[in-house]
Each structure stands twice: as structure tokens, then as C-alpha cells.
PDB file of C-alpha atoms in Angstrom:
ATOM      1  CA  UNK A 639     113.666  94.549 106.890  1.00 87.00           C
ATOM      2  CA  UNK A 640     112.786  94.503 103.178  1.00 92.00           C
ATOM      3  CA  UNK A 641     113.276  97.939 101.567  1.00 95.00           C
ATOM      4  CA  UNK A 642     112.100  97.027  98.076  1.00 96.00           C
ATOM      5  CA  UNK A 643     111.593  94.044  95.785  1.00 97.00           C
ATOM      6  CA  UNK A 644     112.781  94.247  92.189  1.00 96.00           C
ATOM      7  CA  UNK A 645     111.998  91.513  89.714  1.00 97.00           C
ATOM      8  CA  UNK A 646     109.607  90.066  87.160  1.00 97.00           C
ATOM      9  CA  UNK A 647     105.921  90.879  87.540  1.00 97.00           C
ATOM     10  CA  UNK A 648     104.371  87.423  87.119  1.00 97.00           C
ATOM     11  CA  UNK A 649     100.784  88.120  88.202  1.00 96.00           C
ATOM     12  CA  UNK A 650      98.769  91.298  88.689  1.00 96.00           C
ATOM     13  CA  UNK A 651      95.269  92.092  89.937  1.00 94.00           C
ATOM     14  CA  UNK A 652      94.011  95.476  91.167  1.00 92.00           C
ATOM     15  CA  UNK A 653      94.699  94.350  94.749  1.00 94.00           C
ATOM     16  CA  UNK A 654      97.720  92.042  94.486  1.00 96.00           C
ATOM     17  CA  UNK A 655     101.024  91.940  92.597  1.00 97.00           C
ATOM     18  CA  UNK A 656     103.259  88.862  92.472  1.00 97.00           C
ATOM     19  CA  UNK A 657     106.917  89.713  91.869  1.00 97.00           C
ATOM     20  CA  UNK A 658     109.509  87.000  91.313  1.00 97.00           C
ATOM     21  CA  UNK A 659     112.976  87.890  92.595  1.00 96.00           C
ATOM     22  CA  UNK A 660     115.850  85.376  92.847  1.00 94.00           C
ATOM     23  CA  UNK A 661     113.448  82.476  92.336  1.00 95.00           C
ATOM     24  CA  UNK A 662     111.026  83.546  95.081  1.00 96.00           C
ATOM     25  CA  UNK A 663     107.529  84.841  94.276  1.00 96.00           C
ATOM     26  CA  UNK A 664     106.472  87.640  96.629  1.00 96.00           C
ATOM     27  CA  UNK A 665     102.760  88.434  96.961  1.00 97.00           C
ATOM     28  CA  UNK A 666     102.371  92.156  97.617  1.00 97.00           C
ATOM     29  CA  UNK A 667      99.136  93.888  98.547  1.00 97.00           C
ATOM     30  CA  UNK A 668      98.852  97.016  96.388  1.00 96.00           C
ATOM     31  CA  UNK A 669      96.633 100.060  95.955  1.00 95.00           C
ATOM     32  CA  UNK A 670      94.894 101.022  92.713  1.00 92.00           C
ATOM     33  CA  UNK A 671      97.447 103.819  92.284  1.00 91.00           C
ATOM     34  CA  UNK A 672     100.294 101.307  92.236  1.00 95.00           C
ATOM     35  CA  UNK A 673      98.249  98.986  90.001  1.00 94.00           C
ATOM     36  CA  UNK A 674      97.926 101.809  87.446  1.00 92.00           C
ATOM     37  CA  UNK A 675     101.631 102.612  87.686  1.00 93.00           C
ATOM     38  CA  UNK A 676     102.938  99.072  87.068  1.00 95.00           C
ATOM     39  CA  UNK A 677     100.281  97.728  84.701  1.00 92.00           C
ATOM     40  CA  UNK A 678     101.781  96.387  81.477  1.00 92.00           C
ATOM     41  CA  UNK A 679     105.340  96.235  82.853  1.00 95.00           C
ATOM     42  CA  UNK A 680     107.439  93.064  82.934  1.00 95.00           C
ATOM     43  CA  UNK A 681     110.071  94.245  85.409  1.00 96.00           C
ATOM     44  CA  UNK A 682     109.017  96.244  88.462  1.00 97.00           C
ATOM     45  CA  UNK A 683     110.491  97.701  91.620  1.00 96.00           C
ATOM     46  CA  UNK A 684     108.077  97.965  94.522  1.00 97.00           C
ATOM     47  CA  UNK A 685     108.885  99.589  97.838  1.00 97.00           C
ATOM     48  CA  UNK A 686     107.789  97.340 100.670  1.00 97.00           C
ATOM     49  CA  UNK A 687     106.021  97.728 103.989  1.00 96.00           C
ATOM     50  CA  UNK A 688     106.014  94.592 106.151  1.00 94.00           C
ATOM     51  CA  UNK A 689     102.948  94.120 108.354  1.00 90.00           C
ATOM     52  CA  UNK A 690     103.906  91.538 110.961  1.00 85.00           C
ATOM     53  CA  UNK A 691     101.380  90.342 113.526  1.00 81.00           C
ATOM     54  CA  UNK A 692     101.086  87.214 115.630  1.00 82.00           C
ATOM     55  CA  UNK A 693      98.538  85.718 113.263  1.00 85.00           C
ATOM     56  CA  UNK A 694      99.685  87.138 109.917  1.00 82.00           C
ATOM     57  CA  UNK A 695     102.638  88.303 107.854  1.00 90.00           C
ATOM     58  CA  UNK A 696     101.723  90.561 104.954  1.00 92.00           C
ATOM     59  CA  UNK A 697     103.725  92.545 102.436  1.00 96.00           C
ATOM     60  CA  UNK A 698     102.414  95.794 100.974  1.00 97.00           C
ATOM     61  CA  UNK A 699     103.988  97.089  97.773  1.00 97.00           C
ATOM     62  CA  UNK A 700     104.155 100.693  96.541  1.00 97.00           C
ATOM     63  CA  UNK A 701     105.134 102.170  93.197  1.00 94.00           C
ATOM     64  CA  UNK A 702     107.157 104.930  94.841  1.00 93.00           C
ATOM     65  CA  UNK A 703     108.464 106.002  98.230  1.00 91.00           C
ATOM     66  CA  UNK A 704     105.951 108.824  98.659  1.00 90.00           C
ATOM     67  CA  UNK A 705     102.992 106.452  98.568  1.00 93.00           C
ATOM     68  CA  UNK A 706     104.688 104.204 101.120  1.00 95.00           C
ATOM     69  CA  UNK A 707     105.442 107.188 103.374  1.00 93.00           C
ATOM     70  CA  UNK A 708     101.811 108.291 103.239  1.00 94.00           C
ATOM     71  CA  UNK A 709     100.662 104.712 103.960  1.00 96.00           C
ATOM     72  CA  UNK A 710     102.926 104.606 107.032  1.00 95.00           C
ATOM     73  CA  UNK A 711     101.556 107.956 108.213  1.00 94.00           C
ATOM     74  CA  UNK A 712      97.966 106.753 107.763  1.00 95.00           C
ATOM     75  CA  UNK A 713      98.446 103.546 109.762  1.00 95.00           C
ATOM     76  CA  UNK A 714     100.033 105.582 112.575  1.00 94.00           C
ATOM     77  CA  UNK A 715      96.593 107.133 113.168  1.00 94.00           C
ATOM     78  CA  UNK A 716      94.488 105.377 115.790  1.00 91.00           C
ATOM     79  CA  UNK A 717      91.679 103.416 114.122  1.00 88.00           C
ATOM     80  CA  UNK A 718      93.340 103.203 110.689  1.00 92.00           C
ATOM     81  CA  UNK A 719      94.630  99.738 109.822  1.00 91.00           C
ATOM     82  CA  UNK A 720      96.690  98.601 106.847  1.00 92.00           C
ATOM     83  CA  UNK A 721      93.689  97.620 104.721  1.00 90.00           C
ATOM     84  CA  UNK A 722      91.899 100.909 105.454  1.00 92.00           C
ATOM     85  CA  UNK A 723      95.033 102.838 104.492  1.00 94.00           C
ATOM     86  CA  UNK A 724      95.296 100.831 101.265  1.00 94.00           C
ATOM     87  CA  UNK A 725      91.645 101.565 100.511  1.00 91.00           C
ATOM     88  CA  UNK A 726      92.281 105.281 101.036  1.00 93.00           C
ATOM     89  CA  UNK A 727      95.210 105.125  98.611  1.00 93.00           C
ATOM     90  CA  UNK A 728      92.957 103.302  96.143  1.00 91.00           C
ATOM     91  CA  UNK A 729      90.195 105.903  96.393  1.00 86.00           C
ATOM     92  CA  UNK A 730      92.481 108.906  95.852  1.00 87.00           C
ATOM     93  CA  UNK A 731      95.892 109.672  94.426  1.00 86.00           C
ATOM     94  CA  UNK A 732      98.724 110.560  96.826  1.00 88.00           C
ATOM     95  CA  UNK A 733      98.419 114.276  95.986  1.00 85.00           C
ATOM     96  CA  UNK A 734      94.603 114.286  96.316  1.00 86.00           C
ATOM     97  CA  UNK A 735      94.790 112.645  99.737  1.00 90.00           C
ATOM     98  CA  UNK A 736      97.603 114.938 100.897  1.00 89.00           C
ATOM     99  CA  UNK A 737      95.639 117.984  99.714  1.00 85.00           C
ATOM    100  CA  UNK A 738      92.472 116.774 101.475  1.00 88.00           C
ATOM    101  CA  UNK A 739      94.405 116.320 104.732  1.00 90.00           C
ATOM    102  CA  UNK A 740      96.383 119.576 104.510  1.00 84.00           C
ATOM    103  CA  UNK A 741      93.247 121.622 103.715  1.00 85.00           C
ATOM    104  CA  UNK A 742      91.172 119.873 106.392  1.00 88.00           C
ATOM    105  CA  UNK A 743      88.642 118.490 103.902  1.00 89.00           C
ATOM    106  CA  UNK A 744      87.030 115.877 106.151  1.00 91.00           C
ATOM    107  CA  UNK A 745      84.057 115.378 103.803  1.00 90.00           C
ATOM    108  CA  UNK A 746      86.312 114.269 100.955  1.00 89.00           C
ATOM    109  CA  UNK A 747      88.105 111.782 103.223  1.00 91.00           C
ATOM    110  CA  UNK A 748      84.753 110.486 104.526  1.00 89.00           C
ATOM    111  CA  UNK A 749      83.830 109.677 100.920  1.00 85.00           C
ATOM    112  CA  UNK A 750      86.143 106.647 101.195  1.00 84.00           C
ATOM    113  CA  UNK A 751      84.438 103.437 102.308  1.00 79.00           C
ATOM    114  CA  UNK A 752      85.024 102.665 105.980  1.00 79.00           C
ATOM    115  CA  UNK A 753      86.072 106.191 107.003  1.00 88.00           C
ATOM    116  CA  UNK A 754      83.672 107.835 109.412  1.00 89.00           C
ATOM    117  CA  UNK A 755      83.532 111.440 110.597  1.00 91.00           C
ATOM    118  CA  UNK A 756      85.646 110.871 113.723  1.00 92.00           C
ATOM    119  CA  UNK A 757      88.336 108.929 111.851  1.00 93.00           C
ATOM    120  CA  UNK A 758      88.509 111.554 109.087  1.00 93.00           C
ATOM    121  CA  UNK A 759      88.955 114.323 111.666  1.00 93.00           C
ATOM    122  CA  UNK A 760      91.570 112.300 113.556  1.00 94.00           C
ATOM    123  CA  UNK A 761      93.540 111.757 110.322  1.00 94.00           C
ATOM    124  CA  UNK A 762      93.514 115.505 109.634  1.00 92.00           C
ATOM    125  CA  UNK A 763      94.543 116.481 113.174  1.00 92.00           C
ATOM    126  CA  UNK A 764      97.301 113.851 113.413  1.00 92.00           C
ATOM    127  CA  UNK A 765      98.764 114.198 109.929  1.00 92.00           C
ATOM    128  CA  UNK A 766      98.254 117.779 108.748  1.00 85.00           C
ATOM    129  CA  UNK A 767     101.683 118.986 109.903  1.00 81.00           C
ATOM    130  CA  UNK A 768     103.435 115.760 108.866  1.00 83.00           C
ATOM    131  CA  UNK A 769     102.022 115.926 105.322  1.00 80.00           C
ATOM    132  CA  UNK A 770     103.872 119.192 104.704  1.00 66.00           C
ATOM    133  CA  UNK A 771     107.167 117.400 105.259  1.00 61.00           C
ATOM    134  CA  UNK A 772     106.212 114.589 102.864  1.00 60.00           C
ATOM    135  CA  UNK A 773     106.491 116.523  99.567  1.00 57.00           C
ATOM    136  CA  UNK A 774     104.126 115.306  96.862  1.00 50.00           C
ATOM    137  CA  UNK A 775     105.607 116.498  93.561  1.00 34.00           C
ATOM    138  CA  UNK A 776     106.204 113.041  92.128  1.00 37.00           C
ATOM    139  CA  UNK A 777     102.973 111.311  93.058  1.00 40.00           C
ATOM    140  CA  UNK A 778     101.592 108.468  90.996  1.00 36.00           C
ATOM    141  CA  UNK A 779      98.937 109.503  88.449  1.00 39.00           C
ATOM    142  CA  UNK A 780      95.420 108.869  89.689  1.00 38.00           C
ATOM    143  CA  UNK A 781      94.217 106.961  86.651  1.00 37.00           C
ATOM    144  CA  UNK A 782      95.682 104.452  84.244  1.00 35.00           C
ATOM    145  CA  UNK A 783      95.625 104.506  80.453  1.00 32.00           C
ATOM    146  CA  UNK A 784      94.394 100.924  80.214  1.00 32.00           C
ATOM    147  CA  UNK A 785      90.968 100.546  78.590  1.00 35.00           C
ATOM    148  CA  UNK A 786      89.350  97.124  78.408  1.00 37.00           C
ATOM    149  CA  UNK A 787      86.334  96.070  76.376  1.00 40.00           C
ATOM    150  CA  UNK A 788      83.201  95.237  78.294  1.00 43.00           C
ATOM    151  CA  UNK A 789      83.573  91.629  79.246  1.00 51.00           C
ATOM    152  CA  UNK A 790      83.454  89.328  82.223  1.00 71.00           C
ATOM    153  CA  UNK A 791      87.186  89.727  82.823  1.00 82.00           C
ATOM    154  CA  UNK A 792      86.791  93.335  83.957  1.00 86.00           C
ATOM    155  CA  UNK A 793      83.789  92.432  86.077  1.00 85.00           C
ATOM    156  CA  UNK A 794      85.512  89.399  87.616  1.00 85.00           C
ATOM    157  CA  UNK A 795      88.748  91.262  88.373  1.00 89.00           C
ATOM    158  CA  UNK A 796      86.868  94.155  89.970  1.00 90.00           C
ATOM    159  CA  UNK A 797      84.714  91.831  92.097  1.00 87.00           C
ATOM    160  CA  UNK A 798      87.801  89.812  93.066  1.00 88.00           C
ATOM    161  CA  UNK A 799      89.698  92.948  94.111  1.00 90.00           C
ATOM    162  CA  UNK A 800      86.775  94.231  96.196  1.00 89.00           C
ATOM    163  CA  UNK A 801      86.298  90.820  97.802  1.00 86.00           C
ATOM    164  CA  UNK A 802      89.997  90.837  98.758  1.00 87.00           C
ATOM    165  CA  UNK A 803      89.431  94.257 100.352  1.00 88.00           C
ATOM    166  CA  UNK A 804      86.808  92.654 102.578  1.00 87.00           C
ATOM    167  CA  UNK A 805      83.467  93.232 100.817  1.00 86.00           C
ATOM    168  CA  UNK A 806      80.815  90.534 100.387  1.00 81.00           C
ATOM    169  CA  UNK A 807      80.765  89.151  96.812  1.00 76.00           C
ATOM    170  CA  UNK A 808      76.993  89.377  96.153  1.00 73.00           C
ATOM    171  CA  UNK A 809      76.382  93.127  96.732  1.00 79.00           C
ATOM    172  CA  UNK A 810      79.801  93.864  95.234  1.00 85.00           C
ATOM    173  CA  UNK A 811      78.944  92.112  91.973  1.00 81.00           C
ATOM    174  CA  UNK A 812      75.644  93.970  91.748  1.00 82.00           C
ATOM    175  CA  UNK A 813      77.375  97.356  92.064  1.00 88.00           C
ATOM    176  CA  UNK A 814      80.153  96.415  89.611  1.00 88.00           C
ATOM    177  CA  UNK A 815      77.668  95.220  86.963  1.00 84.00           C
ATOM    178  CA  UNK A 816      75.663  98.432  87.359  1.00 85.00           C
ATOM    179  CA  UNK A 817      78.794 100.561  86.885  1.00 89.00           C
ATOM    180  CA  UNK A 818      79.831  98.620  83.767  1.00 87.00           C
ATOM    181  CA  UNK A 819      76.338  98.929  82.300  1.00 82.00           C
ATOM    182  CA  UNK A 820      76.477 102.705  82.678  1.00 84.00           C
ATOM    183  CA  UNK A 821      80.150 103.099  81.665  1.00 86.00           C
ATOM    184  CA  UNK A 822      81.156 100.024  79.654  1.00 83.00           C
ATOM    185  CA  UNK A 823      84.655 101.266  78.710  1.00 84.00           C
ATOM    186  CA  UNK A 824      85.950 101.782  82.242  1.00 88.00           C
ATOM    187  CA  UNK A 825      89.202 100.009  83.187  1.00 89.00           C
ATOM    188  CA  UNK A 826      89.232  97.720  86.212  1.00 91.00           C
ATOM    189  CA  UNK A 827      90.826 100.219  88.604  1.00 90.00           C
ATOM    190  CA  UNK A 828      88.211 102.888  87.811  1.00 92.00           C
ATOM    191  CA  UNK A 829      85.376 100.385  88.283  1.00 91.00           C
ATOM    192  CA  UNK A 830      86.826  99.473  91.700  1.00 92.00           C
ATOM    193  CA  UNK A 831      87.210 103.158  92.650  1.00 91.00           C
ATOM    194  CA  UNK A 832      83.563 103.889  91.797  1.00 92.00           C
ATOM    195  CA  UNK A 833      82.400 100.734  93.563  1.00 91.00           C
ATOM    196  CA  UNK A 834      84.277 101.733  96.741  1.00 90.00           C
ATOM    197  CA  UNK A 835      82.098 104.830  96.919  1.00 88.00           C
ATOM    198  CA  UNK A 836      78.833 102.987  96.277  1.00 87.00           C
ATOM    199  CA  UNK A 837      78.997  99.746  98.248  1.00 81.00           C
ATOM    200  CA  UNK A 838      77.142 100.079 101.532  1.00 65.00           C
TER     201      UNK A 838
END
């Protein structure tokens, strides 16, 4: 079992981080929270969750242990897969999600793409008591400090990240362009967060 990977951050998109350790490049699926936390760093330490299935072997990377713990709790809920859990951790910070679950705020959880009423209620019922034991004092900040000029790079990275999360490129690009037209100074992770709420 891989506990964490520490090494040089060689590539980074809002959905994927490549970390080179001992000559091996590890591709780690990440949330927007982790993206914000490691952006601009050369050396990183990401806590790892290994998703092993018959047809796939994926690594998920997290900026701290609390985010990984919450991810593991989320995927323990029936109907919540690894990519859905990552999307939830991209749409909200660890503390926001924990607060929504502990206060029973199903509407807030339903605001995340792919989460219906039944799933939101199941998450609250299954995890409310477990969240208390998690402790959320050191959660990752919800937003980054990175601000990019309006250019195709931001648009392309946002569309690429959303495509990797499973959305069709055409409607995704339309939503991303619209967001950038209204708020041209938004960083990539904020564009993706807004798009997650708007893409149908």
C-alpha cells in the first residue's frame, strides 16, 4: 500500500498531478482543493488512495490526510464512486463539505454535479456521526491565490479538467467561455468550480 508520494511536481492540471519520485512519474488524480494547495510548488508530498479494480488501477492524491479521510468516507457511501467523491471535494472545501454533512444541508450537497436528492440524504445519514471524529481544523483553503490573464490557456485547462471528470467537451467549452466572459480574471480552479454547477 502506498501511504504518500513525495517528489518533484513535474506536471500539474486542475485534475491531475504528476510527481516524480526515485525516477518514476506517478500520475495522481486530484481535487481542485489539492490543486490550489500545491500550485507553484516544485516539491510536493501527496497522500495517496489506491483505487484498484479488475479493469483499472488509479492513484488519487491529496494535499493532506483530512481530505483523504473524507474522500474515503465518501466512497464508502453506496452510490458514490471515486470520481464523484473527487468532484465533491472540488466543489467544496473539506470544512464546507463536513459542515454541510454535519448540519444535514442536503440542498448544498445536491448543488454538486451528479449528486441527486437520494444520494445527498444517504451521504448525510451514513457520514454525519463519522464526520465528527474526522476533525477539520487544518483543512485546505477553498480558493487559490493564482490569477491568470484571460487567455486560451485558462479556457483549455478548464475544459481539459472537466473533460477528464467525464463531461462532454462541446457543452463544457460553451459554459467555460461564458464564465470567462463574465469574470475574465478567474483562475482555472474557480472556473472549473463554477462550471461544475452549471453544466447540465
